[in-house]
Coordinates of C-alpha atoms and ligand atoms in Angstrom, one line a residue:
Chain A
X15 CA -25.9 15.5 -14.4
X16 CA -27.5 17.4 -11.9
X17 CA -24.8 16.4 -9.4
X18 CA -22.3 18.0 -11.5
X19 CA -24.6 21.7 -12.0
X20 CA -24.8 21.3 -7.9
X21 CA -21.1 21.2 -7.4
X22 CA -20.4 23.9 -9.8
X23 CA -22.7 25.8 -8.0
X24 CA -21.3 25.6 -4.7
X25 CA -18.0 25.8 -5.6
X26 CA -18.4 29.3 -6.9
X27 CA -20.4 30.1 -3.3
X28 CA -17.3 28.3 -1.6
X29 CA -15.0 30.4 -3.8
X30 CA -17.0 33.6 -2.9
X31 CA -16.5 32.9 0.3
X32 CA -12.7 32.6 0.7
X33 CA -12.2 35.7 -1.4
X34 CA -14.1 37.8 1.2
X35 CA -12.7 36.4 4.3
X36 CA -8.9 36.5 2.2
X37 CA -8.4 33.3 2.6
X38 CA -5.3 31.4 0.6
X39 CA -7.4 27.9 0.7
X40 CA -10.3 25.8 1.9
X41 CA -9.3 23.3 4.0
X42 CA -12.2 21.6 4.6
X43 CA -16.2 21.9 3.6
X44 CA -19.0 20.8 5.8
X45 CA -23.1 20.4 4.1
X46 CA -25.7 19.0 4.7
X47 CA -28.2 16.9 2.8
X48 CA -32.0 17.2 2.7
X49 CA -34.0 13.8 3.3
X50 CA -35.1 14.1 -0.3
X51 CA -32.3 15.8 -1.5
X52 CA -32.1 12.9 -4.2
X53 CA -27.9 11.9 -3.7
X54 CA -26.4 10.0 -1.6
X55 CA -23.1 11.0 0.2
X56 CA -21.0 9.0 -1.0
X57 CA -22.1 10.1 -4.4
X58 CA -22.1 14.0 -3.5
X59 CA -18.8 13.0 -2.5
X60 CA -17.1 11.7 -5.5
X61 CA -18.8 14.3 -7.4
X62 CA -17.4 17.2 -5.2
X63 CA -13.7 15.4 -5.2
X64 CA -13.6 15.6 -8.8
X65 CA -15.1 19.2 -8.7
X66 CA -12.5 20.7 -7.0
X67 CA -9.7 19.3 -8.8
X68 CA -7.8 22.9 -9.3
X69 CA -9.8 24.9 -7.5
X70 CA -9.3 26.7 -4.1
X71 CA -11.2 23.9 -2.3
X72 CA -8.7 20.9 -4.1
X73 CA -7.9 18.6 -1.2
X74 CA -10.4 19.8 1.5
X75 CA -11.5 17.7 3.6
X76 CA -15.7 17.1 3.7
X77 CA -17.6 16.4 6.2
X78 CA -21.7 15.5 4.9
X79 CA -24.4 15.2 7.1
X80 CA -27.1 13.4 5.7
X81 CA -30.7 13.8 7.2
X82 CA -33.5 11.2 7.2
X83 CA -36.1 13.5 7.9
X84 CA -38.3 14.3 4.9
X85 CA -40.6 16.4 7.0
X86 CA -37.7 18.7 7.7
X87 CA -38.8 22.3 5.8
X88 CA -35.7 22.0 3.8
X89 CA -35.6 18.2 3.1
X90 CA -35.2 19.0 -0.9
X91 CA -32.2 21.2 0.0
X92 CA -28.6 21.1 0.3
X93 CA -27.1 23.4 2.6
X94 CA -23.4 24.5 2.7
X95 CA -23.2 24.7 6.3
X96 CA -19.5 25.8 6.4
X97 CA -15.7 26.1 5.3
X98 CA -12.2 25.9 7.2
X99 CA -9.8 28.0 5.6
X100 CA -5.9 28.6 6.1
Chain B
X23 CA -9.7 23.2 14.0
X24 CA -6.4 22.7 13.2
X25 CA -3.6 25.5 13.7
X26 CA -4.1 28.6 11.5
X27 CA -7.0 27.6 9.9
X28 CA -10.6 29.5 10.6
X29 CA -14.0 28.1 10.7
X30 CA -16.6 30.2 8.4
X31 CA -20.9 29.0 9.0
X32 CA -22.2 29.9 6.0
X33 CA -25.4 28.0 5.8
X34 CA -26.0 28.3 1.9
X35 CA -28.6 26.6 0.6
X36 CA -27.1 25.4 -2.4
X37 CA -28.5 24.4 -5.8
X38 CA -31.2 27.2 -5.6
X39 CA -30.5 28.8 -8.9
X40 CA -28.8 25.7 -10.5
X41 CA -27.3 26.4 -13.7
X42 CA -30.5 27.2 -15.6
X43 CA -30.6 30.8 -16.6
X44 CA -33.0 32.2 -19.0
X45 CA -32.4 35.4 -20.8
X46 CA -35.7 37.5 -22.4
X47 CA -35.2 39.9 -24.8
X48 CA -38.2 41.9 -25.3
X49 CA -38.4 44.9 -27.9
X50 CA -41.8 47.2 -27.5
X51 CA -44.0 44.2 -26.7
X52 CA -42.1 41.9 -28.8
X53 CA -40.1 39.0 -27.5
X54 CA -37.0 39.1 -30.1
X55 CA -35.0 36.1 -27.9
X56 CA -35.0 33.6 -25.3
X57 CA -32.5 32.1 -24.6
X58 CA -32.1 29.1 -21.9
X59 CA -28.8 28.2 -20.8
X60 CA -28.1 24.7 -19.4
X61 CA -24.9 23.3 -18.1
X62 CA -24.3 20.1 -19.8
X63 CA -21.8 17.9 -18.2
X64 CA -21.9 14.7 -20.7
X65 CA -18.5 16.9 -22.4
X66 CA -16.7 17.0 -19.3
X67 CA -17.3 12.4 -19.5
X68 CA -16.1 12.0 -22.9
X69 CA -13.0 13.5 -22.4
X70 CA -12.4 11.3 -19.5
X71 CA -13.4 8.4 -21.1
X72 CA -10.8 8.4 -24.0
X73 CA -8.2 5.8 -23.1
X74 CA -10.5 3.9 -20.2
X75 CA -10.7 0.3 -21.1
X76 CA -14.1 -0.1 -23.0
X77 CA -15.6 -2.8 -20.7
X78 CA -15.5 0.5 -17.9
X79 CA -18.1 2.9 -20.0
X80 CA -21.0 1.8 -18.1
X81 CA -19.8 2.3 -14.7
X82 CA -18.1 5.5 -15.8
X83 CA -21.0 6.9 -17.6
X84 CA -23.6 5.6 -14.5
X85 CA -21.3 8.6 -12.6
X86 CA -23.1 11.4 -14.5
X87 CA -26.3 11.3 -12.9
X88 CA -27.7 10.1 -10.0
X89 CA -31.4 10.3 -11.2
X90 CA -31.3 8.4 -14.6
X91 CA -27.8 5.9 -13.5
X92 CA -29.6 3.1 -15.0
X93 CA -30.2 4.7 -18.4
X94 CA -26.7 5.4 -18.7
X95 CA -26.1 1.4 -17.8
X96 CA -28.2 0.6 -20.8
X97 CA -27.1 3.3 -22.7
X98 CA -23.6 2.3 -22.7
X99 CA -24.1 -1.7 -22.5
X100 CA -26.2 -1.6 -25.8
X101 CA -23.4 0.3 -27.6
X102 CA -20.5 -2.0 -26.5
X103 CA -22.8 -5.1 -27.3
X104 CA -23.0 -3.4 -30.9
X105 CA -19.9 -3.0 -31.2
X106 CA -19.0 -6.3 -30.1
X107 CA -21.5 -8.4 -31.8
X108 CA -23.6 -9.6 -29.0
X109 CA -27.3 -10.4 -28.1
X110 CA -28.5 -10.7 -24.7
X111 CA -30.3 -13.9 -24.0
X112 CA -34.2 -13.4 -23.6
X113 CA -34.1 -13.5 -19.4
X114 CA -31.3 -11.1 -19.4
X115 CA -33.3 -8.6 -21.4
X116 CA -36.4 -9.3 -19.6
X117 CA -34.0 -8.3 -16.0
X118 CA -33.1 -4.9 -17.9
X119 CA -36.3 -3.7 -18.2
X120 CA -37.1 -4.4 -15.0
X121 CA -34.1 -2.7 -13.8
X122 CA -35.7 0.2 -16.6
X123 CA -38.8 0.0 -15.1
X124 CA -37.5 1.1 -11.4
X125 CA -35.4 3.3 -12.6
X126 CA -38.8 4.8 -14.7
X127 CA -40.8 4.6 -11.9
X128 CA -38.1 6.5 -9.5
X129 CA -37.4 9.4 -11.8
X130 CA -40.8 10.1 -12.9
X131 CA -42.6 10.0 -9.3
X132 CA -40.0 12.1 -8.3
X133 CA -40.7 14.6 -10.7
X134 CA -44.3 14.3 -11.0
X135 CA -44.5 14.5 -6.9
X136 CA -41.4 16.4 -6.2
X137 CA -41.1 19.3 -8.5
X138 CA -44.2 19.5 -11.4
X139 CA -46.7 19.3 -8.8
X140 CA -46.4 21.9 -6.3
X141 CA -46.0 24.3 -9.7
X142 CA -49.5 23.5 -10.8
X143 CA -51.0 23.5 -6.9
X144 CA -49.7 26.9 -6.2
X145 CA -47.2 25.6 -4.1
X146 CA -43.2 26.4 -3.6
X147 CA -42.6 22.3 -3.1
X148 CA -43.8 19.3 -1.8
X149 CA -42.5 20.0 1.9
X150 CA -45.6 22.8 1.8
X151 CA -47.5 20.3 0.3
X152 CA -47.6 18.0 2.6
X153 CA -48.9 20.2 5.3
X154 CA -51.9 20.2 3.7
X155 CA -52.3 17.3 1.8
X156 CA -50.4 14.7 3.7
X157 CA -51.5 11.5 1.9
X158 CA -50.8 12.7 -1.4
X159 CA -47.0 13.3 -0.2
X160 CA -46.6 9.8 1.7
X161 CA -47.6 8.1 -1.5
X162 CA -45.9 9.7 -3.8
X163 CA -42.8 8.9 -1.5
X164 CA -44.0 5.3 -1.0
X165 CA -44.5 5.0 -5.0
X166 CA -40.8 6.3 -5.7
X167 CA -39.5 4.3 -2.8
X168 CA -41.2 1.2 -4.8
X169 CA -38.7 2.0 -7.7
X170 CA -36.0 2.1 -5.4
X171 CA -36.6 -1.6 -4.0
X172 CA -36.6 -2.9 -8.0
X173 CA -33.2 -1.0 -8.7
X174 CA -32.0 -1.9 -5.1
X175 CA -32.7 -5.4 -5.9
X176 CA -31.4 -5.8 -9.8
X177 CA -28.9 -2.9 -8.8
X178 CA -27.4 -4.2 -6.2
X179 CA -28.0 -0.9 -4.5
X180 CA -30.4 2.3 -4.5
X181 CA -28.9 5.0 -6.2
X182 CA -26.1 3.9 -8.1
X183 CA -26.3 0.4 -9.5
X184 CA -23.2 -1.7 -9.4
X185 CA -24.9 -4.7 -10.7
X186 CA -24.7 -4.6 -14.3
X187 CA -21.9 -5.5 -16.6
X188 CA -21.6 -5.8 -20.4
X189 CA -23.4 -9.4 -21.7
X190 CA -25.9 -8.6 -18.3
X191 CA -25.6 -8.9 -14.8
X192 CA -22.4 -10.1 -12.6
X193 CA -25.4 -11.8 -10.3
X194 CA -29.2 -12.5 -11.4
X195 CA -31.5 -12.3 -8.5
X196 CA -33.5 -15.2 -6.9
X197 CA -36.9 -15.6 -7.6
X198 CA -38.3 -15.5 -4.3
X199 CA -36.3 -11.9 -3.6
X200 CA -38.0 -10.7 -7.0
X201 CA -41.1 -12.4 -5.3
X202 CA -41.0 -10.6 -2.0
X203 CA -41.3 -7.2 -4.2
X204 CA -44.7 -8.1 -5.7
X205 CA -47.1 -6.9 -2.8
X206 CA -46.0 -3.5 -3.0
X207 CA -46.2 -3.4 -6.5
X208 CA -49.6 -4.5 -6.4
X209 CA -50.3 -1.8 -4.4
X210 CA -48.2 0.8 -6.7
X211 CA -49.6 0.0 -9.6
X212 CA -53.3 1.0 -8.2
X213 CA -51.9 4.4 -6.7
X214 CA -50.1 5.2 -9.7
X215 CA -53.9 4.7 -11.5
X216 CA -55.0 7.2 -8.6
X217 CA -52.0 9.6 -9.5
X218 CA -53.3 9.6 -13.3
X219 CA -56.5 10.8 -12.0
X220 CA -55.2 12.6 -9.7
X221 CA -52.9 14.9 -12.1
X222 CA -55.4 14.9 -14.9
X223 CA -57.7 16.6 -12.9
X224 CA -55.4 19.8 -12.5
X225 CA -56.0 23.1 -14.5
X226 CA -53.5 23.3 -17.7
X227 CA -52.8 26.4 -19.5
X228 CA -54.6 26.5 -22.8
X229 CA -51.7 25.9 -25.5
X230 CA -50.9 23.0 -27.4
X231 CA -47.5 23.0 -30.3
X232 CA -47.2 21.1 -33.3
X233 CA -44.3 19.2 -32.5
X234 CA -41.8 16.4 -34.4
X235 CA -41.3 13.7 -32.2
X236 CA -38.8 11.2 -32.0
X237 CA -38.8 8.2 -30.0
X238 CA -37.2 4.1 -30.1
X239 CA -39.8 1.8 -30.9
X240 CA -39.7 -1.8 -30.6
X241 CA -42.0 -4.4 -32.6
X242 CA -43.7 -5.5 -29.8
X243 CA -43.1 -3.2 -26.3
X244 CA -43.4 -0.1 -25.1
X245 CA -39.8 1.5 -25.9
X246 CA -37.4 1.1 -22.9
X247 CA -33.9 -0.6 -23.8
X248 CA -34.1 -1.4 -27.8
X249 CA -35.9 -0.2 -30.9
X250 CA -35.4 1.6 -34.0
X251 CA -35.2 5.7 -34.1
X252 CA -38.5 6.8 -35.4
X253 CA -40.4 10.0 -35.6
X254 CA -43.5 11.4 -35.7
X255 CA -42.4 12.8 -39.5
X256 CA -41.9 9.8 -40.7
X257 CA -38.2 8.8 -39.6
X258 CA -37.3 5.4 -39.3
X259 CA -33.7 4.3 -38.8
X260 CA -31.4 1.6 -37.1
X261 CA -29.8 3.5 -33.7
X262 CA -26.5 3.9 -36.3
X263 CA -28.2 6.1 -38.1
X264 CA -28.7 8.6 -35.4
X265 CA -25.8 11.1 -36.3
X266 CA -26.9 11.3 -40.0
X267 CA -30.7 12.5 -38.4
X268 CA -29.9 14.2 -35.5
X269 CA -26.9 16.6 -35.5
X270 CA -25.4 18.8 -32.3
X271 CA -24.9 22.7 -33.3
X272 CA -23.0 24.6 -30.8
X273 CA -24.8 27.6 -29.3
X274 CA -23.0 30.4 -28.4
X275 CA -25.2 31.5 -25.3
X276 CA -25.3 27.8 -23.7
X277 CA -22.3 25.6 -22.9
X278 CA -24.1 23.1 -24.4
X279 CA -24.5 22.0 -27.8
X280 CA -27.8 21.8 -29.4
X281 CA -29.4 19.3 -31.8
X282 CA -31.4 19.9 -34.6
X283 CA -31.8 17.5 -37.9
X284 CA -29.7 17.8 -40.7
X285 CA -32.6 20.0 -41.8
X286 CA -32.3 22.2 -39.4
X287 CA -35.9 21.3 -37.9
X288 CA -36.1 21.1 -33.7
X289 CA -37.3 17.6 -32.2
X290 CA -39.4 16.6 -29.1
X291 CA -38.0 13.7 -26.8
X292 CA -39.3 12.3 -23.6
X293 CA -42.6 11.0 -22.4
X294 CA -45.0 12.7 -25.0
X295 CA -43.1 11.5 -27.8
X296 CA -42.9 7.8 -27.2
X297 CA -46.5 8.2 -25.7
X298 CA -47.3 9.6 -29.6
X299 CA -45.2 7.3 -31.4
X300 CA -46.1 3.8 -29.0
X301 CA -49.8 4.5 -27.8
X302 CA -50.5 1.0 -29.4
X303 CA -47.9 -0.4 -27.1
X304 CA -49.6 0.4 -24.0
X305 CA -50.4 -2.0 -21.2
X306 CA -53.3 -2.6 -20.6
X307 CA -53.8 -0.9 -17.7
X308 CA -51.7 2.0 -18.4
X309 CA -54.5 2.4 -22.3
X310 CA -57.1 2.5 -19.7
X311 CA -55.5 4.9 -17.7
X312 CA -54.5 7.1 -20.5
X313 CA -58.7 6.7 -22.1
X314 CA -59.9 7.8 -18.6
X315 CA -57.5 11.1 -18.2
X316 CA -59.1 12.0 -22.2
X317 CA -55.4 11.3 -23.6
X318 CA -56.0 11.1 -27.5
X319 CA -53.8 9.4 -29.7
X320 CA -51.3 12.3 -29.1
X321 CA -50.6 14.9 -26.9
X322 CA -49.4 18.3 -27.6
X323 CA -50.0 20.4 -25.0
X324 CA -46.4 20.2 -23.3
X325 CA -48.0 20.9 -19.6
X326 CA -49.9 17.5 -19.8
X327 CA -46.8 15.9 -19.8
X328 CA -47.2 15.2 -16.0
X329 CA -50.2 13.3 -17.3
X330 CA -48.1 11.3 -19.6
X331 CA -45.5 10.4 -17.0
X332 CA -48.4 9.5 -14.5
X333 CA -49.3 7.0 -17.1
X334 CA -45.8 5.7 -18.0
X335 CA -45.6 4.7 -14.0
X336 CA -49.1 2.7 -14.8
X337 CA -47.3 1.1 -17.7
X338 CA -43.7 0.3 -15.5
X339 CA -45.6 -1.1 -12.4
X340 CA -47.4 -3.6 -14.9
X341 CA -44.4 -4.6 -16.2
X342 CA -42.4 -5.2 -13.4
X343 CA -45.0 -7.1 -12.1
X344 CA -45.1 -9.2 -15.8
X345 CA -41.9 -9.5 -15.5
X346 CA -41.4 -10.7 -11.7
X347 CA -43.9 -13.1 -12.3
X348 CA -42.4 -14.8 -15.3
X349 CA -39.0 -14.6 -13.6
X350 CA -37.0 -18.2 -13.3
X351 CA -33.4 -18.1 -12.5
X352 CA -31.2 -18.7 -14.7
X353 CA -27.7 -20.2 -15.4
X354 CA -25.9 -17.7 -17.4
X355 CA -26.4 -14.2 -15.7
X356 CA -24.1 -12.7 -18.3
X357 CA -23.3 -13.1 -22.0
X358 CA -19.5 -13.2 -22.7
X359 CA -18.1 -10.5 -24.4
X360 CA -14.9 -10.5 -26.9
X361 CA -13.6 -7.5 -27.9
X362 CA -14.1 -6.3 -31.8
X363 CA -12.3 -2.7 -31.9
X364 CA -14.6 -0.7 -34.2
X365 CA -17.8 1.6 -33.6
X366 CA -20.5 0.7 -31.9
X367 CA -24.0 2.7 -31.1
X368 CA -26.5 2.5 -28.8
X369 CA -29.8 4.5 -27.3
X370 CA -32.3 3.5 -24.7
X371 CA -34.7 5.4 -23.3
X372 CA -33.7 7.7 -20.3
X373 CA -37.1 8.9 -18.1
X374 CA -36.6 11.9 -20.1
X375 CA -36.5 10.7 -23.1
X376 CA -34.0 8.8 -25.9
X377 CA -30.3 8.8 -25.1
X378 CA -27.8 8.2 -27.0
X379 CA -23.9 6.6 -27.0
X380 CA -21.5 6.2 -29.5
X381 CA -17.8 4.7 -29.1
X382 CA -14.8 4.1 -31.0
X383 CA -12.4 1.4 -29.7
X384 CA -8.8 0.0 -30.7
X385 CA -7.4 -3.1 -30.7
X386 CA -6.2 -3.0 -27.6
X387 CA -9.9 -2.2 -26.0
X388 CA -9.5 1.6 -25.6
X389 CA -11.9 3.8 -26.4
X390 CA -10.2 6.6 -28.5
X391 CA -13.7 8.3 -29.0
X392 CA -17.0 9.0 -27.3
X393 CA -20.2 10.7 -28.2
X394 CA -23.1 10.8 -25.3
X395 CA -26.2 12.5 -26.7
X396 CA -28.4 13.4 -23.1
X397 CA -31.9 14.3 -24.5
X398 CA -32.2 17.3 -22.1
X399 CA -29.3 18.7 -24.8
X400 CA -32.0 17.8 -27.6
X401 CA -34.8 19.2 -26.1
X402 CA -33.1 22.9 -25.6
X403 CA -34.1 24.1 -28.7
X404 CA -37.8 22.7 -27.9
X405 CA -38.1 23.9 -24.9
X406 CA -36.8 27.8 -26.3
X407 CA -39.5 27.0 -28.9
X408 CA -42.1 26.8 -26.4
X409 CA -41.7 29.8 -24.2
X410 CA -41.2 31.9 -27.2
X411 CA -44.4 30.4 -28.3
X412 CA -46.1 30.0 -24.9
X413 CA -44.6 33.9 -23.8
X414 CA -45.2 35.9 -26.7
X415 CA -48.9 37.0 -25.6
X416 CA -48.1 37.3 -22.0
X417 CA -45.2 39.5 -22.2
X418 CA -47.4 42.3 -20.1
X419 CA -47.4 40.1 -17.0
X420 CA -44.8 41.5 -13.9
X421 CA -41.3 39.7 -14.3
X422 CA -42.1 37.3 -11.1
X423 CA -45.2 35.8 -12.6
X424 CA -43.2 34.8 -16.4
X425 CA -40.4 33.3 -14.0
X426 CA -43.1 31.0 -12.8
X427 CA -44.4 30.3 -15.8
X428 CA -41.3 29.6 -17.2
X429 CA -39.8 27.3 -14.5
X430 CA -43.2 25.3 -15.3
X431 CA -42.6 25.2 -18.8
X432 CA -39.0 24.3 -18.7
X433 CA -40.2 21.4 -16.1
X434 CA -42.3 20.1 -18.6
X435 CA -39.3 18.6 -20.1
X436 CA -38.1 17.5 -16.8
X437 CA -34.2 18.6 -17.2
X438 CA -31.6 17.5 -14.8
X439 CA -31.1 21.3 -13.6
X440 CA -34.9 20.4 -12.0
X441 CA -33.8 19.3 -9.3
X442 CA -34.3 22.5 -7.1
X443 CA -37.7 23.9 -6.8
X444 CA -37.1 27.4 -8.4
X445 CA -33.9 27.3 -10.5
X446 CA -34.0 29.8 -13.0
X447 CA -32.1 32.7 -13.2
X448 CA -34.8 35.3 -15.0
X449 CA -32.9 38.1 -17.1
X450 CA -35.2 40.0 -18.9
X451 CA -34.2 43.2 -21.1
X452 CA -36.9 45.3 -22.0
X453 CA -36.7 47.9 -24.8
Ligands
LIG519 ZN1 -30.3 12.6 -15.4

């Protein structure tokens, strides 16, 4: 459930995003995930696939960087790190 | 970077603000609304389960959240079992709550060490509270990673079980792999005794509610997978007789719908309510713990609920290690299941607190209908009950402080939208 609030959420920064730089897609989407984060990649993924359907993101590629480090000052976070767009 | 495309660093740190949004109306010195808006995903899952076969509802259903997968399992297993007519044999109840009991243990720690804690120790999270107070960190993340080896183990893996199947389990574990588990546990079960002492030492805010709550309870356990609906009013009912007690409304400021009884009156699910309704079903160790932190037969002041929980991971250690030691293996790790198209219901309860399924299937095994009832979507109209309550005298204090108190009070209920450290989005109108 949380997953799906997350996604929504970054979707709309992703969206954001490509409005300002006039971009006609997102290609690909990279993010990083805190140690304690609570989801797995391969989770986020599925989640995020499904998220985009129809959105300006459908399609991209993602690229997830999961970090072990739970001392890490943003180990509860998930960071968009970056888009590709066309 | 392919041809014509462009590379964009953002670095947003997502799920800051979540989807919980709060919106204060207050007219001279008079809070005349609050309204809390949670995103409620559950709708988007029963529209994609129409047509699925109906033996796929608990793999499907797992999907919607990676914190409470297991309750969804059970969730969806015991309605299909309704439905069709069966009763899981003795051992392959016994391996559910176990599987319930990580899952408990794995929710709770995290929200008692991840998110309600650094709220009542003046911190922003646990990262800052680790700096100074190291070993209270490493064993809350020793404690949840505890949970994780029992879901692991029954699960077939950490965070999203793959192991369970209608009628049980596609493969029961060995006894000497339940075994290995039992040293930690040992170990868990004494820190989670420290953790109940630990939290009930904290400073709550003076303010208790008189609250209905609802709860499963079973004739001779503490409620995790089974039971009849009963309430602190005087309710009891089969789990089929949820939708004639408990009936979703849809409110216009929230995408999600919100459940009230047919009278109209607001419920309390989660920890406090089966604490209330199943103090006599305690463990052992877990009555001790609860006499020791000054718990009475009930609690009402929704803060102590981080007490409660504390005590609930008491009561799932001691199980699991009940249950691991009275583990032999078994021959028939799962039940067959024949189809029998009709209705079938079920409710188990979720870390926070009783969730509820409800199917319709055909002859052909399709599910035409399906009702999921997450008890974050109950507890809205409790949870705007309390602030309104809880806000009401404070309404002087600077915008910043009532977002704090607010994100505590909405924790209290531990919703899925927790998951950041400061999620709410504070609107607040004054007149
Ligand atoms: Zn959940």
């Amino acid at each position: 459930m949380h997953e799906h609030s997350l996604i929504a959420n970054l979707l709309s920064k992703i969206e954001a995003v490509a409005q300002q730089e006039r971009a006609e897609q997102v290609v690909g989407v990279r993010v990083w995930l805190g140690a304690l984060s609570h989801i797995s990649a391969e989770h986020f993924r599925e989640h995020f696939v499904a998220g985009c359907r129809g959105s300006v993101a459908d399609g991209a590629w993602l690229e997830v960087e999961h970090s072990d480090d739970s001392d890490h000052p943003q180990a509860q976070d998930i960071l968009l790190r970056g888009i590709e767009v066309r | 970077m392919s041809e014509g495309t462009r590379t964009i660093e953002v670095n947003y740190l997502a799920r800051v603000e979540g989807e919980g949004a709060l919106h204060l109306r207050i007219e001279q010195d008079r809070l005349v609304a609050a309204q809390l808006r949670i995103f409620e995903p559950p709708r988007f899952f029963e529209a994609l389960l129409r047509g699925r076969d109906f033996r796929e509802a608990p793999d499907i259903t797992a999907r919607i959240c990676g914190i409470c997968p297991v309750a969804y399992l059970m969730s969806a297993c015991a309605a299909m079992e309704d439905l069709c007519g069966v009763e899981v044999s003795a051992p392959i109840a016994d391996l559910r709550r176990l599987l319930y009991c990580g899952e408990w243990i794995e929710s709770h720690v995290l929200h008692i060490f991840m998110l309600h804690l650094p709220d009542f120790m003046g911190y922003p999270d646990a990262v800052r509270i680790a700096r100074d107070h190291p070993e209270l960190v490493r064993m809350g993340l020793r404690l949840k990673k505890a949970g994780n080896a029992i879901v692991a183990l029954l699960g077939g893996r950490e965070i999203h079980p793959i192991n369970v199947r209608l009628g049980g389990f596609y493969r029961a574990p060995k006894r000497a792999d339940l075994l290995a588990l039992r040293a930690e546990l040992e170990w868990a079960l004494g820190a989670a005794e420290q953790t109940v002492a630990r939290v009930s030492a904290l400073a709550f805010p003076d303010f208790e509610r008189d609250y209905e709550f609802v709860a499963l309870r079973h004739p001779e356990h503490y409620p995790m997978n089974t039971g009849r609906l009963v309430s602190s009013r005087g309710v009891d009912l089969p789990v089929t007789g949820y939708d004639d007690y408990l009936q979703e409304h849809h409110e216009v400021h929230s995408t999600a719908l919100q459940s009230r009884t047919a009278s109209g009156g607001v419920v309390h699910l989660g920890p406090l309510a089966r604490y209330a309704l199943n103090r006599d079903r305690l463990t052992p160790r877990a009555r001790a713990a609860a006499d020791a932190a000054g718990l009475g037969a009930q609690v009402c002041n929704p803060f102590r609920s981080i007490v409660v929980r504390a005590v609930e991971v008491v009561l799932a250690f001691e199980e699991a290690l009940r249950l691991v030691d009275a583990y032999r293996e078994f021959d028939l790790p799962a039940l067959p299941v024949e189809l029998r198209p009709g209705v079938g219901y079920g409710a188990t309860e979720a870390p926070r607190g009783t969730l509820y399924h409800r199917y319709t299937v055909d002859q052909d095994g399709l599910i035409t209908d399906a009702k999921i009832v997450a008890p974050t979507a109950v507890n809205q109209a409790v949870i705007e009950a309390d602030l309104r309550h809880y806000l009401e005298p404070n309404l002087h204090l600077p915008d910043d402080t009532l977002r704090g108190v607010c994100e505590t009070a909405i924790r209290n209920y531990d919703p899925c939208i927790s998951c950041s450290a400061h999620f709410l989005k504070l609107d607040v109108e004054r007149d």
